[in-house]
Coordinates of C-alpha atoms in Angstrom, one line a residue:
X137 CA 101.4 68.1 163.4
X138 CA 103.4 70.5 160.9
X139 CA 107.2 71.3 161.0
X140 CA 107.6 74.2 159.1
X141 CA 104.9 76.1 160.7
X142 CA 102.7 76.9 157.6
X143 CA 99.7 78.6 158.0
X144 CA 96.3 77.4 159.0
X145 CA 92.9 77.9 158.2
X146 CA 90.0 77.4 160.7
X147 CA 86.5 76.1 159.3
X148 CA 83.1 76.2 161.3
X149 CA 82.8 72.6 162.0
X150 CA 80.0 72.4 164.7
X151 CA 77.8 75.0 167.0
X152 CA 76.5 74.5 170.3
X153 CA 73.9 76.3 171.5
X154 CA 72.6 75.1 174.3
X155 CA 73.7 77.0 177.1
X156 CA 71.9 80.0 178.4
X157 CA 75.0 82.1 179.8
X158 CA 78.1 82.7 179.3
X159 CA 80.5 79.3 178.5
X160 CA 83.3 79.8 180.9
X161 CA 85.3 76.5 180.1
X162 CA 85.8 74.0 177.1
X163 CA 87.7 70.4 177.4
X164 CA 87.9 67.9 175.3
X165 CA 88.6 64.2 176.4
X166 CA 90.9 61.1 174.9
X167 CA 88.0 59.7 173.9
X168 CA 86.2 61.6 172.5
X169 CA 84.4 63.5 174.5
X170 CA 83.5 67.7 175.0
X171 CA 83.0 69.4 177.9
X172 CA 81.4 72.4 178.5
X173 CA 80.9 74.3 181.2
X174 CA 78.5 78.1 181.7
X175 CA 77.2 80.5 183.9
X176 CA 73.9 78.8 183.9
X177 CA 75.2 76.1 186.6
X178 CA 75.3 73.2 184.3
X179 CA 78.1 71.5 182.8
X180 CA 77.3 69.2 179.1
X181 CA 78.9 66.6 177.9
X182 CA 78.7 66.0 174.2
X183 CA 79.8 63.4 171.8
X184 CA 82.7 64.4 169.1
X185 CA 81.4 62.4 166.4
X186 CA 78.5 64.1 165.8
X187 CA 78.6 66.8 168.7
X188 CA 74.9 64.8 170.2
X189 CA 74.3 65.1 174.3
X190 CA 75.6 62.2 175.4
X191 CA 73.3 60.4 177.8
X192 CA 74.4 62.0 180.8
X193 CA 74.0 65.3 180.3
X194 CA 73.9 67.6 181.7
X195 CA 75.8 67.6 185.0
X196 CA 73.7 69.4 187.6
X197 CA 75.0 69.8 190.9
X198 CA 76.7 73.6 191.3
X199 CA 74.8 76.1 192.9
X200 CA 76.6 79.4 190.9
X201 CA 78.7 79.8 187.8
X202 CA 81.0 77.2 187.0
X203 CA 84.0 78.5 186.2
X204 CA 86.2 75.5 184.8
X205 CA 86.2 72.0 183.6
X206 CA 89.1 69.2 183.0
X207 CA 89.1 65.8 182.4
X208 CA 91.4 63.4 184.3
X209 CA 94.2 62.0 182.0
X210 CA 91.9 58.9 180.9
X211 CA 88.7 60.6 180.4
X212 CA 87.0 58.8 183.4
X213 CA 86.8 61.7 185.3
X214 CA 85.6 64.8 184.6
X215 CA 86.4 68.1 187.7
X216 CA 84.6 71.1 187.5
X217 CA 84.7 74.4 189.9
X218 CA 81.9 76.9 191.1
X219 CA 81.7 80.4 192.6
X220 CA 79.7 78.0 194.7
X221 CA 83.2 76.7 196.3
X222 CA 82.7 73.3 195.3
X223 CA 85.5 71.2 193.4
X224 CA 83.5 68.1 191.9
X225 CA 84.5 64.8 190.5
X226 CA 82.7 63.4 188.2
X227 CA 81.6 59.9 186.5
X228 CA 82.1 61.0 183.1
X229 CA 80.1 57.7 182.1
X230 CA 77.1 57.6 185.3
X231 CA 76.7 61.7 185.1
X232 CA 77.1 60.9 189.1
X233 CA 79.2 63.0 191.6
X234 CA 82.5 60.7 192.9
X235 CA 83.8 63.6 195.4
X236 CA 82.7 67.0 196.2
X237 CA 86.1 69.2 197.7
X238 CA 85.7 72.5 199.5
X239 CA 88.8 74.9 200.5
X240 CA 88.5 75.6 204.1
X241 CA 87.3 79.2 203.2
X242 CA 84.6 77.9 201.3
X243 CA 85.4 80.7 198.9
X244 CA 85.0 80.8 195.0
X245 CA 87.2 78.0 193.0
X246 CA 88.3 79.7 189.7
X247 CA 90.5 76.8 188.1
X248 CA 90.9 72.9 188.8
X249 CA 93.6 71.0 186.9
X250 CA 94.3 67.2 187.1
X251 CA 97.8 66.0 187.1
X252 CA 99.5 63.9 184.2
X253 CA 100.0 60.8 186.1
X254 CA 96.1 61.2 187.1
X255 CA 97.0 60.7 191.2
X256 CA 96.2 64.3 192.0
X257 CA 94.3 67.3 191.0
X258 CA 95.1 71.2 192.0
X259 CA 92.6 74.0 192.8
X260 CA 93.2 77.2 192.8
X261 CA 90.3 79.9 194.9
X262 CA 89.7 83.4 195.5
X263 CA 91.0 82.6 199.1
X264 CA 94.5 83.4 197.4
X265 CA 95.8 79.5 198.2
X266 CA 96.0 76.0 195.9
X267 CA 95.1 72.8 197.4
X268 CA 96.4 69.6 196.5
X269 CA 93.8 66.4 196.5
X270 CA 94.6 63.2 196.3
X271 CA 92.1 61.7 193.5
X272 CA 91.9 58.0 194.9
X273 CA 91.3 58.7 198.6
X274 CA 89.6 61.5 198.0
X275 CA 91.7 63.3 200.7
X276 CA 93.1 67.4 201.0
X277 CA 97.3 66.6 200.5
X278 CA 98.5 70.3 201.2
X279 CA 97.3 74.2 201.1
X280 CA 99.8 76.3 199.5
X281 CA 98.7 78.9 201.3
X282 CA 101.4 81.7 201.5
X283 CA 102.6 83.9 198.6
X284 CA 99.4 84.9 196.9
X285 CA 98.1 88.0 197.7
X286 CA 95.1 88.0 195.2
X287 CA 92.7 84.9 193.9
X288 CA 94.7 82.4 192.6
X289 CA 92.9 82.1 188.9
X290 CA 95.7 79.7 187.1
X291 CA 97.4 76.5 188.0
X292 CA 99.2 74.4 185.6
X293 CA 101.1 70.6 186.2
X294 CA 104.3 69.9 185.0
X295 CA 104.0 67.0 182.0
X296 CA 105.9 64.7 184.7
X297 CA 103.5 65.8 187.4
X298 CA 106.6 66.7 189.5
X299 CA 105.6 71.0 190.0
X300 CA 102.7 73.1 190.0
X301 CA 102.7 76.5 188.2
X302 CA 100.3 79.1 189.8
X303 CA 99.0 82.5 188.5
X304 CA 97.1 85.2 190.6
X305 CA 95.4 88.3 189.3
X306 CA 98.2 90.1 190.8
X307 CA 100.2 89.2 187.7
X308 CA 102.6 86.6 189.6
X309 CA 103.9 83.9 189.2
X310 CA 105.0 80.8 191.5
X311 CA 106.2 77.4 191.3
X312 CA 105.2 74.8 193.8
X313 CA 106.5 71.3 194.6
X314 CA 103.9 68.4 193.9
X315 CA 105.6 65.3 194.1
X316 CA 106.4 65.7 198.1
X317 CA 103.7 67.9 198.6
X318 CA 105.9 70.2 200.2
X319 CA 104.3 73.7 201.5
X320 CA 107.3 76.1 200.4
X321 CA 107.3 78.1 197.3
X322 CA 110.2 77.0 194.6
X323 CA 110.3 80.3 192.6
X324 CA 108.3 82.9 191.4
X325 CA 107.9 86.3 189.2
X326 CA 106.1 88.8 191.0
X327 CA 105.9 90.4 187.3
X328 CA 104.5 87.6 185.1
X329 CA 101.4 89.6 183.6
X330 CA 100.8 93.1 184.0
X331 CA 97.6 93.5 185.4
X332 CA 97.2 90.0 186.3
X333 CA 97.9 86.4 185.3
X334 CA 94.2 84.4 183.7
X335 CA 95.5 81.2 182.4
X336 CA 98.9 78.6 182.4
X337 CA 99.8 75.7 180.1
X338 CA 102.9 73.7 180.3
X339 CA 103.7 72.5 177.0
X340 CA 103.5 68.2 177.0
X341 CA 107.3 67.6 176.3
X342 CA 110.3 68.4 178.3
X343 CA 114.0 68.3 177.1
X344 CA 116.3 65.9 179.7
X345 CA 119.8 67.0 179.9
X346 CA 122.7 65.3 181.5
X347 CA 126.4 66.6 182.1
X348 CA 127.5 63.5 184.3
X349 CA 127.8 65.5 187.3
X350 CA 123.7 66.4 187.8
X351 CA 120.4 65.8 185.4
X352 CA 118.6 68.7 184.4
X353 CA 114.9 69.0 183.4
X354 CA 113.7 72.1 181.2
X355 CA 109.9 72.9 181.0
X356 CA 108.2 75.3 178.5
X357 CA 104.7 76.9 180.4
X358 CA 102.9 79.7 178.2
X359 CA 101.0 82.3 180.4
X360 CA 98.5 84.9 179.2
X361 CA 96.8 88.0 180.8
X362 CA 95.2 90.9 181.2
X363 CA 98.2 93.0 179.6
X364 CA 96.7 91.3 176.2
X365 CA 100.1 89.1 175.9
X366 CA 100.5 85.4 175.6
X367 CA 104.1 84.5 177.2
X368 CA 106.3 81.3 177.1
X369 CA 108.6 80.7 180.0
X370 CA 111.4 78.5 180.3
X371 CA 111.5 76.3 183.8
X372 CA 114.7 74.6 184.4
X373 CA 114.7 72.0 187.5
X374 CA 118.0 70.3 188.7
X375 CA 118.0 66.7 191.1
X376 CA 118.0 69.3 193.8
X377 CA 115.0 71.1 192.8
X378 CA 116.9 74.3 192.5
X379 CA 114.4 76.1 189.6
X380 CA 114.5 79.2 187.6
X381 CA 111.7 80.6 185.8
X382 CA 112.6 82.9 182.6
X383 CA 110.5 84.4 180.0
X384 CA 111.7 83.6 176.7
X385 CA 109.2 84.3 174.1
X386 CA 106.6 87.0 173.6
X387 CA 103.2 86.8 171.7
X388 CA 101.5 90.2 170.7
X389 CA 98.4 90.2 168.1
X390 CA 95.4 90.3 170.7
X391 CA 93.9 93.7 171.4
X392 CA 92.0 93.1 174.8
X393 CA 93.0 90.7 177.6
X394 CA 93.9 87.3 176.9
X395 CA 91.6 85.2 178.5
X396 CA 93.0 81.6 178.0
X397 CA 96.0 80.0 176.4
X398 CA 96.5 76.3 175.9
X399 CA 99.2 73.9 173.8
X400 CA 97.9 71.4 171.6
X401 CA 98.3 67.9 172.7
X402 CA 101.0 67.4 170.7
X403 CA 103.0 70.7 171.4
X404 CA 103.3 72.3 167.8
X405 CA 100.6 74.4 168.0
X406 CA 99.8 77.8 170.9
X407 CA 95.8 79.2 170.9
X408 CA 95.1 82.1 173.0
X409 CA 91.1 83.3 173.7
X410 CA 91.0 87.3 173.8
X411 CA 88.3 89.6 174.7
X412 CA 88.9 90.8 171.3
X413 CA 86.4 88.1 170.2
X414 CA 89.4 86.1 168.7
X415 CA 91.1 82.9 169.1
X416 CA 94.5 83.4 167.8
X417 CA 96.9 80.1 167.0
X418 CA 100.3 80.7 167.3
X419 CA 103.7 78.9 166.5
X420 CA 104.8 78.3 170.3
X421 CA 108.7 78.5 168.7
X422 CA 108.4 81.7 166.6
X423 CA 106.0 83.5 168.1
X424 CA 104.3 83.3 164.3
X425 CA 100.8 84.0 164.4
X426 CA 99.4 81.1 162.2
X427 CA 95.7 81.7 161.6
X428 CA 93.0 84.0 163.9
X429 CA 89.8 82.6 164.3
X430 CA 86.7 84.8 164.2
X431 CA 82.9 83.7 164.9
X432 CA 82.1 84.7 168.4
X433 CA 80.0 88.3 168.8
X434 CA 81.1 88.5 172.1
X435 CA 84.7 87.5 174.6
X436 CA 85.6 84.5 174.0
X437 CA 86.9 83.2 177.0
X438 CA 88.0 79.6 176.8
X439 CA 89.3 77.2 174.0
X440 CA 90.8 73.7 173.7
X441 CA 92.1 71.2 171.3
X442 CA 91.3 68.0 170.6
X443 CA 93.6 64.6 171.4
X444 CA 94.6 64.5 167.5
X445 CA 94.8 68.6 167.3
X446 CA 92.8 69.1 164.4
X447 CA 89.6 70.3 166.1
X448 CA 89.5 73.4 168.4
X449 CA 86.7 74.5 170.5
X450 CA 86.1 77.9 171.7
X451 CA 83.4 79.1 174.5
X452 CA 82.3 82.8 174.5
X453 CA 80.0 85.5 176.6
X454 CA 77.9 85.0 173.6
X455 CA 76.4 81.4 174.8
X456 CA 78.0 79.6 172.3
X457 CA 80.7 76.7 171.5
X458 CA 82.4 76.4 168.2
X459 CA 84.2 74.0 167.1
X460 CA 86.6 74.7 164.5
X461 CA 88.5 72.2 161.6
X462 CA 91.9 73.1 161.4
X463 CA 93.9 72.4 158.7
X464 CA 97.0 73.5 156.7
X465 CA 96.6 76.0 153.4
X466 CA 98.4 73.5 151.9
X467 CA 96.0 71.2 152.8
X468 CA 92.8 73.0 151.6
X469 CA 95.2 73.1 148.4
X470 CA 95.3 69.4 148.2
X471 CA 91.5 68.6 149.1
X472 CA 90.1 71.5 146.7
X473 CA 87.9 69.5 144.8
X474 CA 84.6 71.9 143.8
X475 CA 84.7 75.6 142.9
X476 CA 83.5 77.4 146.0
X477 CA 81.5 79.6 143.5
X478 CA 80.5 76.5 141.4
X479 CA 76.9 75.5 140.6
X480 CA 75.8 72.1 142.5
X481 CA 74.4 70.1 140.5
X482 CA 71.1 69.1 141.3
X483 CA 69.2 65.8 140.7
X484 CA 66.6 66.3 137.4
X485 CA 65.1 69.8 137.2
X486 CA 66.0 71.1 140.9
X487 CA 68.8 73.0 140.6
X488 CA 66.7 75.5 138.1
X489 CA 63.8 75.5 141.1
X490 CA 62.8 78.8 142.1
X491 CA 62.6 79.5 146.0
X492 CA 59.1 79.4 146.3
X493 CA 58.7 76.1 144.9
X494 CA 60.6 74.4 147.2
X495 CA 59.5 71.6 149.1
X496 CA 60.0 71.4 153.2
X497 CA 62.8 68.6 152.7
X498 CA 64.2 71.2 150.0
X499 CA 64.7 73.6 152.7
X500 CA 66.3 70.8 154.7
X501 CA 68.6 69.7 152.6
X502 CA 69.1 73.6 152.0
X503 CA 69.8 73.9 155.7
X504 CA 72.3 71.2 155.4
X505 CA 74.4 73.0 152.9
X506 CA 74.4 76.1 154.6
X507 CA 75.6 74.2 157.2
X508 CA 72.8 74.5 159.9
X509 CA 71.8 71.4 159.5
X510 CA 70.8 71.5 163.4
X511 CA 67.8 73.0 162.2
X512 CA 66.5 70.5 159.6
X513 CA 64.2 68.5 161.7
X514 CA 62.4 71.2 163.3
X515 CA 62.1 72.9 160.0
X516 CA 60.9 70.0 158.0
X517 CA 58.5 69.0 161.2
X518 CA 57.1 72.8 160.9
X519 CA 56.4 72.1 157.3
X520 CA 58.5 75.2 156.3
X521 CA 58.5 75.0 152.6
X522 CA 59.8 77.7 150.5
X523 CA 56.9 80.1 150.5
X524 CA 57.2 80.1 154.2
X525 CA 61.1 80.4 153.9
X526 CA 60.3 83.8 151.8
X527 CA 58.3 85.0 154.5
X528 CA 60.8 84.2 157.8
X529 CA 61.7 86.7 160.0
X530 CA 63.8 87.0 163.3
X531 CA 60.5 86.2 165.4
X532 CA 59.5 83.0 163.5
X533 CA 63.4 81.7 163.7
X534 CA 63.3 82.3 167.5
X535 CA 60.1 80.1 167.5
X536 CA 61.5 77.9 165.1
X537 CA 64.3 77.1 168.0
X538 CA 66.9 79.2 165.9
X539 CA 68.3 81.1 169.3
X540 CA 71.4 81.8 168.3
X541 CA 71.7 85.6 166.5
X542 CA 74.7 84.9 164.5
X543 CA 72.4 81.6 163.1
X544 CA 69.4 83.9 162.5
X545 CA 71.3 86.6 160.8
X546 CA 72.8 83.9 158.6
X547 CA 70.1 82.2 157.7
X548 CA 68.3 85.5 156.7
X549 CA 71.0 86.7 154.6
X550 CA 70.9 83.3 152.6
X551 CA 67.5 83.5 152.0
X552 CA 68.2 86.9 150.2
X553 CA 70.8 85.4 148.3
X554 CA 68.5 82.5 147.4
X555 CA 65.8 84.8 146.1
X556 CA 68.3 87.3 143.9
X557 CA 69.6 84.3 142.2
X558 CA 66.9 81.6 142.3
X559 CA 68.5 79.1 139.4
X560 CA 71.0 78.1 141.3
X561 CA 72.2 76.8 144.9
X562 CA 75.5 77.7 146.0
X563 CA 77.3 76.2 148.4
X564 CA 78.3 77.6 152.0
X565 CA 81.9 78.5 151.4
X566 CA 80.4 81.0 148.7
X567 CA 78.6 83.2 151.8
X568 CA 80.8 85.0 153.7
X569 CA 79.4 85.1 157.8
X570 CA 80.8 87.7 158.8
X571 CA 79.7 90.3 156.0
X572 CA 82.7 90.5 154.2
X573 CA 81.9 90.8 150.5
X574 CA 82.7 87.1 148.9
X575 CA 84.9 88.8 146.3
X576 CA 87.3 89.8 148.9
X577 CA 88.1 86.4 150.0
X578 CA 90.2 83.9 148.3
X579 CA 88.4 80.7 146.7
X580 CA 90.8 78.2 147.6
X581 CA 91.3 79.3 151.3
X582 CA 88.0 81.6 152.2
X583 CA 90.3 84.3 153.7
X584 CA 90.4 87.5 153.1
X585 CA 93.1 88.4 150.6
X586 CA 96.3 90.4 151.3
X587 CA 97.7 89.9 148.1
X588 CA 95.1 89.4 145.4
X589 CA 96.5 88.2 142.2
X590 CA 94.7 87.0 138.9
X591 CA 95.4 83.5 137.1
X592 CA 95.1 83.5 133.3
X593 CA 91.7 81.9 133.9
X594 CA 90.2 85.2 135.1
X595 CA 90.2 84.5 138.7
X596 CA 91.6 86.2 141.2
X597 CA 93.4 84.4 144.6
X598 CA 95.9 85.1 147.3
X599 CA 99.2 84.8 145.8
X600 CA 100.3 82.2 148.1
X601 CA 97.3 80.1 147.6
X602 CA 97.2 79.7 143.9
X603 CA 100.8 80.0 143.9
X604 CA 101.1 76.5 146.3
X605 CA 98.4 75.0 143.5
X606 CA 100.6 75.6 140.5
X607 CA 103.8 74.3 142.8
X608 CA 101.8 71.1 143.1
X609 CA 102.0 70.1 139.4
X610 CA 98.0 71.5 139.1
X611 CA 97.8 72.9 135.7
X612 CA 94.0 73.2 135.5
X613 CA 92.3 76.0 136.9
X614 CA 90.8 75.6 140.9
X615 CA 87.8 77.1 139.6
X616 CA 86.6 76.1 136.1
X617 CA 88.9 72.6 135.6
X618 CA 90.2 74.2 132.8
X619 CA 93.8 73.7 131.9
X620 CA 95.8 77.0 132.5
X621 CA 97.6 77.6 129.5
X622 CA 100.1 79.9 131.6
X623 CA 101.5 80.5 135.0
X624 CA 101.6 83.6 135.0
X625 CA 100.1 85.4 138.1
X626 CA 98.6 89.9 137.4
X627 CA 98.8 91.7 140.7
X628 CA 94.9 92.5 141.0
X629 CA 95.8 96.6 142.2
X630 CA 92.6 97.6 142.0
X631 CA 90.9 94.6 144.3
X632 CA 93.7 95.3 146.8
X633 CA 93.0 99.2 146.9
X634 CA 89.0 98.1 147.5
X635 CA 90.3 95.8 150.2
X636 CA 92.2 98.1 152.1
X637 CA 89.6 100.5 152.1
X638 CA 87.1 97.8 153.6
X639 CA 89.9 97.0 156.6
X640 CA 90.2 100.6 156.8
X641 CA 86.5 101.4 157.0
X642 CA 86.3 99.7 160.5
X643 CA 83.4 97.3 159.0
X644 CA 85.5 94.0 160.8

């Protein structure tokens, strides 16, 4: 997606929130297709283009909390795993159940993974063993059953589908043979995560080497755990399956336990999901942390990317799913269009309405921009017109089917801001959600600045930003349109001082 590993920014693109526990797992499919998975037994299936239940949702057939969901390679199939001990395939398209697998201990399945070539799919249990399955007849192929001394919580393929990589919450890690099916381990770390392993992710391209005497294969997995790491290991196979596993990069940021790590599809890009309430994206080559995404109020504990990487959902103890745009600064740069802090125009006389005059459909449309516009229908149905929208509270949201706290408190807090200035509408980039005053953040980027500078047309940005404007040959201001008359950028001391007081006050 990028070469030169510039760094990202990570909009609010969608909210889910339909489950009523925790989401546990997140996948998306080739075509276009979300999966999630909760603590509420169900597993949902939603369309990407606009993030509706597709019609056969939800999946209802675990007793417990499902723990993990996958699609097959195609899409066709979706697999999902239970503290009920049930590994289930799925119909993507019926909602129907193709095969239902059990590990002979009928213990807990924690992860399921479908291999590349779609033939197989690997579970891993709290019985401390993988099993193999053979997708078409629907048969066990082998228990790795020996090594593991603790539940088996990771499990990863190989790109070729040739190995399986398998964590425990002892912290190791082993190496298994998939092709053959054989039973013996390959290699292993007994060290791989202090604390214990929670996730694995071999990236989707291998490098081929040949000296004329043998072929060699090398692999690159990324691990995470409960030491708050994100790892990547190197995996080198020769013809004769001789393998050695050896840590090669380190990724340190997160400050709780790493609950998930995943490549994008097309390699360039590492996220990690922390208890830290973070999703972090990494450079899996440098180890440079590239954007952190912040949103959830509680762990986050799954995320995935989408087949063309530029969406990534993330799943959370807070009963949520968002999914995120992600996008190059220098891409916001070159799509900045409006002011974030502009007035909208508004058709005839509206833009000077005050808040109480509004019509239902006002508030609609206002629900829209704010960027809730999940609400619109039940709003506008309700007849909630702007004398009733001065007069909301947290009860009437929650009636309103506004469930989600981080909706209500956001919706609350714009209604403020639409009463204190009631000649205008702003739009949302202009309201910060998580509190942060909106003169601490950048205009272009809508991230908090590090290194506040102000342009001769009174502005202030993060150096980088408006410095990557002007580099572009843009000689108007990002804000008013009006041409800048100089280049010149004025360190902005006293913003920064106020902003490093703010990060030091604790208040995110």
């Amino acid at each position: 997606m990028m070469s030169s590993s510039p760094h990202l920014v990570a909009s609010l693109h969608h909210t889910i929130a339909t489950h009523t526990s925790d989401v546990n797992s997140v996948a998306f499919s080739p075509d276009g297709k979300l999966a999630t998975a909760s603590g509420d037994k169900t597993v949902r299936l939603w369309d990407t283009e606009d993030f509706t239940e597709v019609s056969a949702s939800p999946l209802v057939g675990h007793a417990y909390y499902v723990h993990c969901c996958t699609f097959s390679p195609f899409g066709t199939l979706l697999a999902t795993c239970s503290t009920d001990g049930k590994l289930i395939l799925w119909d993507v398209k019926l909602g129907t159940k193709v095969a239902t697998f059990q590990h002979t201990s009928k213990q807990s399945i924690r992860v399921c993974r479908f291999s590349p070539d779609s033939k197989f799919i690997v579970s891993g249990s709290d019985d401390e063993t993988l099993a193999l399955w053979d997708v078409t007849t629907k048969t066990l192929v082998r228990s790795y059953n020996t090594c593991h001394d603790a539940s088996v919580v990771a499990c990863s393929f190989t790109p070729d589908s040739t190995f399986i990589i398998s964590g425990s919450s002892n912290g190791d890690l082993r190496v298994w043979d998939a092709k053959y099916g054989h039973g013996k381990v390959l290699t292993y770390v007994l060290e791989g995560h202090d604390l214990g392993v929670t996730s694995c992710d071999f990236a989707p391209h291998t490098k081929v080497e040949n000296s004329g005497v043998t072929e060699c294969v090398t692999y690159k997995v990324a691990t995470s755990g409960q030491d708050n790491l994100v790892k990547i290991w190197e995996m080198t196979a020769d013809l004769s399956c001789t393998l050695v596993l050896r840590q090669k990069l380190t990724f340190k940021g997160h400050e709780g336990t790493v609950n998930f790590c995943c490549f994008s599809p097309d390699g360039n890009l590492l996220a990690s999901a922390s208890i830290d309430k973070t999703v972090r994206i990494w450079d899996p080559s440098t180890t440079q942390q590239l954007c952190v995404v912040e949103g959830h109020t509680r762990y986050v504990t799954c995320c995935a990317f989408s087949s063309d990487s530029r969406l990534l959902a993330s799943g959370s103890n807070d009963k949520l799913v968002m999914i995120w745009k992600i996008t190059t600064q220098e891409d916001c740069i070159d799509n900045y269009k409006e002011p974030q802090c502009a007035v909208k125009v508004e058709k005839k006389e509206d833009a000077h309405k005050h808040l109480e005059s509004w019509s239902a459909e006002d508030v609609g449309d206002w629900l829209v921009q704010i960027e809730l516009g999940q609400y619109k229908d039940s709003f506008v149905s309700n007849a909630i017109d702007g004398t009733e929208l001065c007069n909301m509270d947290d009860k009437t949201l929650i009636d309103l089917g506004v469930t989600a706290l981080g909706h209500r408190n956001k919706i609350l807090r714009c209604i403020k801001t639409a009463q204190n200035k009631p000649t205008i509408t702003r739009s949302v980039s202009n309201i910060s959600d998580n509190g942060i005053p909106d003169e601490y953040l950048c205009p272009i980027t809508r991230e908090l600045m590090k290194d506040p500078v102000m342009a001769e047309d009174g502005y202030t940005y993060e150096r980088s930003a408006i410095q990557g404007w002007i580099n572009k040959g843009k000689d108007i201001s990002p804000m008013t349109s009006i041409p800048l008359k100089t280049k010149h950028l004025i360190p902005n001391r006293s913003l920064k001082m106020l902003i490093q007081h703010y990060l030091e006050s604790g208040k995110i």
